[in-house]
Amino acid sequence: MTTDSPSPHHTPVVVVGAGPAGLTVGNILRAASVDCVVLETESRAFIERRPRAGVLEEWAVHGLRRRGLARNLLAGARRHSACEFRFGGERHRFSYAELTGRHHWVYPQPLLVTDLVAEYVDVRGGDARFSVRGVELHDLGTGRPSVSYSDPGAAERHVLTCDFVVGADGARGVSRTAVVPERARIARHDYGTGWLALLAEAPPSSDCVLFGVHPNGFAGHMARSPEVTRYYLQCPPGDDPENWSHDRVWSELHERLAAAGAPPLTEGRLIEKRVLDLHDYVVEPMAYGRLFLAGDAAHLVAPIAAKGMNLALHDAFLLGDALVAYLDGGEGAGLDGYSQACLRRVWDYQEFSQWLSEVYHGSATGDPFRAGTSFARLRRLFTSPAAAAAFAEQYLGTAARY
Ligand code: FAD
C-alpha cells in the first residue's frame, strides 16, 4: 500500500489513534485478515514510552489473552490481591482476592502499547502510519466515508476511503468533534479538584496500592515496576507542578500516607510531575454514521478508580469483533448494539469513580459533614461484609451484568 498517492486509496477500516483502544481493534481486524490503516500523530518510539495507566482488570487480561495479545503481559505483569486505605493514622487492608478470588494486574501502559504495536505491525502485518498531521474525517453520514491526513512537512494530503472509521484518538483527538451535536449528547462532570500525578524512580513501598485519606488531601501509591512507582497528591485544580518541589512532594506523601506500623516510603527522583484537573465526560451514542468512537475519545473517566484503559479495551473488544462479524458476513447486530453495550459499563464505572472521589476527597474539603460521611463510607467497607462485597465487585469490574 503506498502512502504518497494523491488519489484516494480504499481500505475497509481506518483507525484513528494508536493507543490501547485503536491498536486492539487493529489487531482483532488483522487476526481476521481484515485490512485497515492505523493513523497516529506521534512516533512509534513516543507512544511506546508514554507513561499513564498500569492497572488492568482480570476480564481485560483474559480478553487480551483470548485474542493472542497477552503473551508478555502474562509473563511480566504482577497480580495484586489487596489494596490498603490509610486514614486516622491507621492501616486498613482490603484483601479483595481473599473475598472474591479475583485480582488486579499491574502492567504499565507503555509496555502494553509496545506489545500491541509489535503484534499489529511486525507479526500481523498491519499498516500503521506514525507522525501523521492534520487528520480530518469526511462524509461520515454516507456509505463511503474517508479520512485525510498529511505527512510531516508535506503540503500534499493523502485520502483513504473506507467502509468504517474507528475514532480511537483519545481525549484530545479529532474524532469526537466530528460527531454532530444534533446527533449526540456529551455529558460532563468536573470534580473541582486536581491531582498532582507523579512518577518516582523508586521501588514500590508496599506490595499493594495505597490510598491515603487525610485532612491535607488524598495521596495514592501505585506500583508500576520494581524500579518505578506512581504517586498522586490531591492539589488545587490548575495548580502549577513547579509549586511542588522534590522536598514538598515527599514531605506531603510521607504525611498523607503515614500510619501506625507502616514502613517508610522509599524516596526517589521524580521523573513525571503534572497536574490533572479531574473531570469525566461521556459521548452518547458512541457512533455517528460510519464512525465508531472507542476509549477516551468516547468517554473520559478521571483516574480515581484506574478504569480508563480498561474501558478502552472493553470498547475495542466489542468493536473489533462487531466489525469483523459485519465485514466477514454482513452480521450487523454487534455494530448496531455497540454503543449501548459499551455505555452500560461506562456509566457504572463513572458512578463508582464519583463515589470513590467523595471517599478520597471528602475529608479535605474543610466541611465536617462531608468528612463525617466519607469516613462512614470507609468504615463500612471494614464492618459490613455486604458493603465490602459490593466495593470489591465495582473495584474489580466483576459484575455479572452491566
Ligand atoms: P489514548 O491512549 O489516549 O490513545 C489515543 C492515541 O491517539 C494517542 O496515541 C494519540 O497520540 C493519538 N492521537 C491523538 N490525536 C490524534 C489525531 N488527531 N490523529 C491520530 N492520532 C491521534 N486507566 C486504567 O485503566 N488504569 C490506570 O491505572 C490508569 N491510570 C492513569 C494514570 C494517568 C496519570 C492518566 C492520565 C490516565 C490513566 N488511565 C488509567 C487512563 C488511561 O491511560 C486511558 O484511559 C487510556 O490511555 C485510553 O486509551 P485510548 O486508546 O482510548 O486513548
PDB file of C-alpha atoms and ligand atoms in Angstrom, residues 15-24 38-43 46-47 50-57 105 107 109 113 129 132-137 147 149 167-175 195-199 222 224 230-232 272 274 276 294-313 315-316 349, ligand 1:
ATOM      1  CA  VAL A  15      -8.435   3.518  12.813  1.00  0.00           C
ATOM      2  CA  VAL A  16      -7.543   6.981  14.098  1.00  0.00           C
ATOM      3  CA  GLY A  17      -5.176   6.722  17.071  1.00  0.00           C
ATOM      4  CA  ALA A  18      -2.677   4.061  18.170  1.00  0.00           C
ATOM      5  CA  GLY A  19      -3.479   3.850  21.886  1.00  0.00           C
ATOM      6  CA  PRO A  20      -4.719   0.710  23.641  1.00  0.00           C
ATOM      7  CA  ALA A  21      -8.162   1.045  22.003  1.00  0.00           C
ATOM      8  CA  GLY A  22      -7.052   1.636  18.402  1.00  0.00           C
ATOM      9  CA  LEU A  23      -4.274  -0.939  18.442  1.00  0.00           C
ATOM     10  CA  THR A  24      -6.529  -3.608  19.942  1.00  0.00           C
ATOM     11  CA  VAL A  38      -3.974   2.933  11.781  1.00  0.00           C
ATOM     12  CA  LEU A  39      -3.129   6.658  11.759  1.00  0.00           C
ATOM     13  CA  GLU A  40      -1.176   8.112  14.698  1.00  0.00           C
ATOM     14  CA  THR A  41       0.088  11.660  15.215  1.00  0.00           C
ATOM     15  CA  GLU A  42       3.009  10.627  17.437  1.00  0.00           C
ATOM     16  CA  SER A  43       6.030   8.491  16.554  1.00  0.00           C
ATOM     17  CA  PHE A  46       6.978   8.118  21.602  1.00  0.00           C
ATOM     18  CA  ILE A  47       3.841   6.038  22.167  1.00  0.00           C
ATOM     19  CA  ARG A  50       4.344   7.494  27.164  1.00  0.00           C
ATOM     20  CA  PRO A  51       3.582   6.681  30.819  1.00  0.00           C
ATOM     21  CA  ARG A  52      -0.020   6.584  32.043  1.00  0.00           C
ATOM     22  CA  ALA A  53      -2.036   3.637  33.296  1.00  0.00           C
ATOM     23  CA  GLY A  54      -0.886   0.476  34.967  1.00  0.00           C
ATOM     24  CA  VAL A  55      -3.835  -1.364  36.476  1.00  0.00           C
ATOM     25  CA  LEU A  56      -5.727  -3.923  34.398  1.00  0.00           C
ATOM     26  CA  GLU A  57      -8.835  -5.778  35.445  1.00  0.00           C
ATOM     27  CA  TRP A 105      -2.914  -6.996  37.180  1.00  0.00           C
ATOM     28  CA  TYR A 107       1.357  -3.823  33.720  1.00  0.00           C
ATOM     29  CA  GLN A 109       0.573   1.093  29.683  1.00  0.00           C
ATOM     30  CA  VAL A 113       1.220  -0.381  23.817  1.00  0.00           C
ATOM     31  CA  ARG A 129       1.319   5.325   9.797  1.00  0.00           C
ATOM     32  CA  VAL A 132       0.845  11.979  10.587  1.00  0.00           C
ATOM     33  CA  ARG A 133      -0.511  15.541  10.597  1.00  0.00           C
ATOM     34  CA  GLY A 134      -3.873  17.241  10.075  1.00  0.00           C
ATOM     35  CA  VAL A 135      -6.155  14.198  10.299  1.00  0.00           C
ATOM     36  CA  GLU A 136      -9.694  15.038   9.100  1.00  0.00           C
ATOM     37  CA  LEU A 137     -12.764  12.818   8.840  1.00  0.00           C
ATOM     38  CA  VAL A 147     -10.068  10.177   6.228  1.00  0.00           C
ATOM     39  CA  TYR A 149      -4.058  13.475   6.503  1.00  0.00           C
ATOM     40  CA  GLY A 167     -12.236   7.109  16.327  1.00  0.00           C
ATOM     41  CA  ALA A 168      -9.746   5.985  18.977  1.00  0.00           C
ATOM     42  CA  ASP A 169      -7.694   9.157  19.227  1.00  0.00           C
ATOM     43  CA  GLY A 170      -8.102   9.807  22.927  1.00  0.00           C
ATOM     44  CA  ALA A 171      -9.287  12.843  24.837  1.00  0.00           C
ATOM     45  CA  ARG A 172      -7.589  15.412  22.599  1.00  0.00           C
ATOM     46  CA  GLY A 173      -8.268  13.873  19.204  1.00  0.00           C
ATOM     47  CA  VAL A 174     -10.432  14.996  16.307  1.00  0.00           C
ATOM     48  CA  SER A 175     -12.922  12.132  16.127  1.00  0.00           C
ATOM     49  CA  TRP A 195      -4.245  15.571  41.302  1.00  0.00           C
ATOM     50  CA  LEU A 196      -0.519  16.007  41.021  1.00  0.00           C
ATOM     51  CA  ALA A 197       0.429  12.866  39.052  1.00  0.00           C
ATOM     52  CA  LEU A 198       3.959  11.759  39.823  1.00  0.00           C
ATOM     53  CA  LEU A 199       6.267   9.021  38.678  1.00  0.00           C
ATOM     54  CA  MET A 222       0.627   2.509  42.874  1.00  0.00           C
ATOM     55  CA  ARG A 224       4.384   0.362  38.172  1.00  0.00           C
ATOM     56  CA  ARG A 230       3.270   6.200  40.581  1.00  0.00           C
ATOM     57  CA  TYR A 231       2.127   8.586  43.300  1.00  0.00           C
ATOM     58  CA  TYR A 232      -0.757  11.037  43.380  1.00  0.00           C
ATOM     59  CA  GLU A 272       6.999  12.881  35.833  1.00  0.00           C
ATOM     60  CA  ARG A 274       1.921  17.040  36.098  1.00  0.00           C
ATOM     61  CA  LEU A 276      -4.603  16.571  36.211  1.00  0.00           C
ATOM     62  CA  ALA A 294     -13.729   3.906  21.284  1.00  0.00           C
ATOM     63  CA  GLY A 295     -11.831   4.567  24.508  1.00  0.00           C
ATOM     64  CA  ASP A 296     -11.052   8.062  25.765  1.00  0.00           C
ATOM     65  CA  ALA A 297     -12.364   9.542  22.505  1.00  0.00           C
ATOM     66  CA  ALA A 298     -15.831   8.477  23.664  1.00  0.00           C
ATOM     67  CA  HIS A 299     -15.568   8.717  27.438  1.00  0.00           C
ATOM     68  CA  LEU A 300     -13.042  10.071  29.857  1.00  0.00           C
ATOM     69  CA  VAL A 301     -13.044   8.775  33.387  1.00  0.00           C
ATOM     70  CA  ALA A 302     -10.699  10.551  35.811  1.00  0.00           C
ATOM     71  CA  PRO A 303      -8.009   8.111  37.062  1.00  0.00           C
ATOM     72  CA  ILE A 304      -9.653   7.935  40.510  1.00  0.00           C
ATOM     73  CA  ALA A 305     -10.511   4.234  40.167  1.00  0.00           C
ATOM     74  CA  ALA A 306      -7.996   3.272  37.412  1.00  0.00           C
ATOM     75  CA  LYS A 307     -10.755   2.497  34.931  1.00  0.00           C
ATOM     76  CA  GLY A 308      -9.908   4.359  31.670  1.00  0.00           C
ATOM     77  CA  MET A 309      -7.644   1.848  29.944  1.00  0.00           C
ATOM     78  CA  ASN A 310      -9.935  -0.986  30.989  1.00  0.00           C
ATOM     79  CA  LEU A 311     -12.902   0.740  29.366  1.00  0.00           C
ATOM     80  CA  ALA A 312     -10.822   1.441  26.255  1.00  0.00           C
ATOM     81  CA  LEU A 313     -10.101  -2.295  25.972  1.00  0.00           C
ATOM     82  CA  ASP A 315     -14.836  -0.958  23.719  1.00  0.00           C
ATOM     83  CA  ALA A 316     -12.093  -2.336  21.483  1.00  0.00           C
ATOM     84  CA  TYR A 349     -17.560   2.871  36.205  1.00  0.00           C
TER      85      TYR A 349
HETATM   86  P1  FAD B   1      -5.024   7.036  24.205  1.00  0.00           P
HETATM   87  O1  FAD B   1      -4.195   6.119  24.998  1.00  0.00           O
HETATM   88  O2  FAD B   1      -5.043   8.486  24.571  1.00  0.00           O
HETATM   89  O3  FAD B   1      -4.585   6.881  22.692  1.00  0.00           O
HETATM   90  C1  FAD B   1      -5.031   7.770  21.691  1.00  0.00           C
HETATM   91  C2  FAD B   1      -3.951   7.900  20.617  1.00  0.00           C
HETATM   92  O4  FAD B   1      -4.413   8.755  19.577  1.00  0.00           O
HETATM   93  C3  FAD B   1      -2.677   8.529  21.158  1.00  0.00           C
HETATM   94  O5  FAD B   1      -1.582   7.713  20.814  1.00  0.00           O
HETATM   95  C4  FAD B   1      -2.623   9.893  20.489  1.00  0.00           C
HETATM   96  O6  FAD B   1      -1.296  10.321  20.247  1.00  0.00           O
HETATM   97  C5  FAD B   1      -3.375   9.627  19.198  1.00  0.00           C
HETATM   98  N1  FAD B   1      -3.999  10.807  18.587  1.00  0.00           N
HETATM   99  C6  FAD B   1      -4.466  11.923  19.203  1.00  0.00           C
HETATM  100  N2  FAD B   1      -4.986  12.767  18.296  1.00  0.00           N
HETATM  101  C7  FAD B   1      -4.864  12.156  17.083  1.00  0.00           C
HETATM  102  C8  FAD B   1      -5.238  12.512  15.762  1.00  0.00           C
HETATM  103  N3  FAD B   1      -5.847  13.685  15.519  1.00  0.00           N
HETATM  104  N4  FAD B   1      -4.969  11.680  14.766  1.00  0.00           N
HETATM  105  C9  FAD B   1      -4.354  10.470  15.010  1.00  0.00           C
HETATM  106  N5  FAD B   1      -3.971  10.083  16.245  1.00  0.00           N
HETATM  107  C10 FAD B   1      -4.232  10.908  17.267  1.00  0.00           C
HETATM  108  N6  FAD B   1      -6.580   3.716  33.139  1.00  0.00           N
HETATM  109  C11 FAD B   1      -6.655   2.486  33.730  1.00  0.00           C
HETATM  110  O7  FAD B   1      -7.468   1.653  33.289  1.00  0.00           O
HETATM  111  N7  FAD B   1      -5.862   2.142  34.784  1.00  0.00           N
HETATM  112  C12 FAD B   1      -4.962   3.035  35.314  1.00  0.00           C
HETATM  113  O8  FAD B   1      -4.227   2.671  36.236  1.00  0.00           O
HETATM  114  C13 FAD B   1      -4.893   4.365  34.752  1.00  0.00           C
HETATM  115  N8  FAD B   1      -4.029   5.288  35.239  1.00  0.00           N
HETATM  116  C14 FAD B   1      -3.905   6.510  34.598  1.00  0.00           C
HETATM  117  C15 FAD B   1      -2.996   7.446  35.081  1.00  0.00           C
HETATM  118  C16 FAD B   1      -2.873   8.692  34.469  1.00  0.00           C
HETATM  119  C17 FAD B   1      -1.892   9.691  35.027  1.00  0.00           C
HETATM  120  C18 FAD B   1      -3.646   9.000  33.326  1.00  0.00           C
HETATM  121  C19 FAD B   1      -3.502  10.332  32.620  1.00  0.00           C
HETATM  122  C20 FAD B   1      -4.543   8.070  32.818  1.00  0.00           C
HETATM  123  C21 FAD B   1      -4.693   6.823  33.456  1.00  0.00           C
HETATM  124  N9  FAD B   1      -5.598   5.872  32.980  1.00  0.00           N
HETATM  125  C22 FAD B   1      -5.723   4.660  33.613  1.00  0.00           C
HETATM  126  C23 FAD B   1      -6.390   6.154  31.778  1.00  0.00           C
HETATM  127  C24 FAD B   1      -5.763   5.546  30.515  1.00  0.00           C
HETATM  128  O9  FAD B   1      -4.420   5.951  30.379  1.00  0.00           O
HETATM  129  C25 FAD B   1      -6.573   5.957  29.292  1.00  0.00           C
HETATM  130  O10 FAD B   1      -7.929   5.737  29.556  1.00  0.00           O
HETATM  131  C26 FAD B   1      -6.157   5.167  28.039  1.00  0.00           C
HETATM  132  O11 FAD B   1      -4.902   5.606  27.563  1.00  0.00           O
HETATM  133  C27 FAD B   1      -7.191   5.313  26.932  1.00  0.00           C
HETATM  134  O12 FAD B   1      -6.769   4.622  25.785  1.00  0.00           O
HETATM  135  P2  FAD B   1      -7.211   5.122  24.347  1.00  0.00           P
HETATM  136  O13 FAD B   1      -6.601   4.173  23.377  1.00  0.00           O
HETATM  137  O14 FAD B   1      -8.651   5.367  24.321  1.00  0.00           O
HETATM  138  O15 FAD B   1      -6.549   6.585  24.189  1.00  0.00           O
END
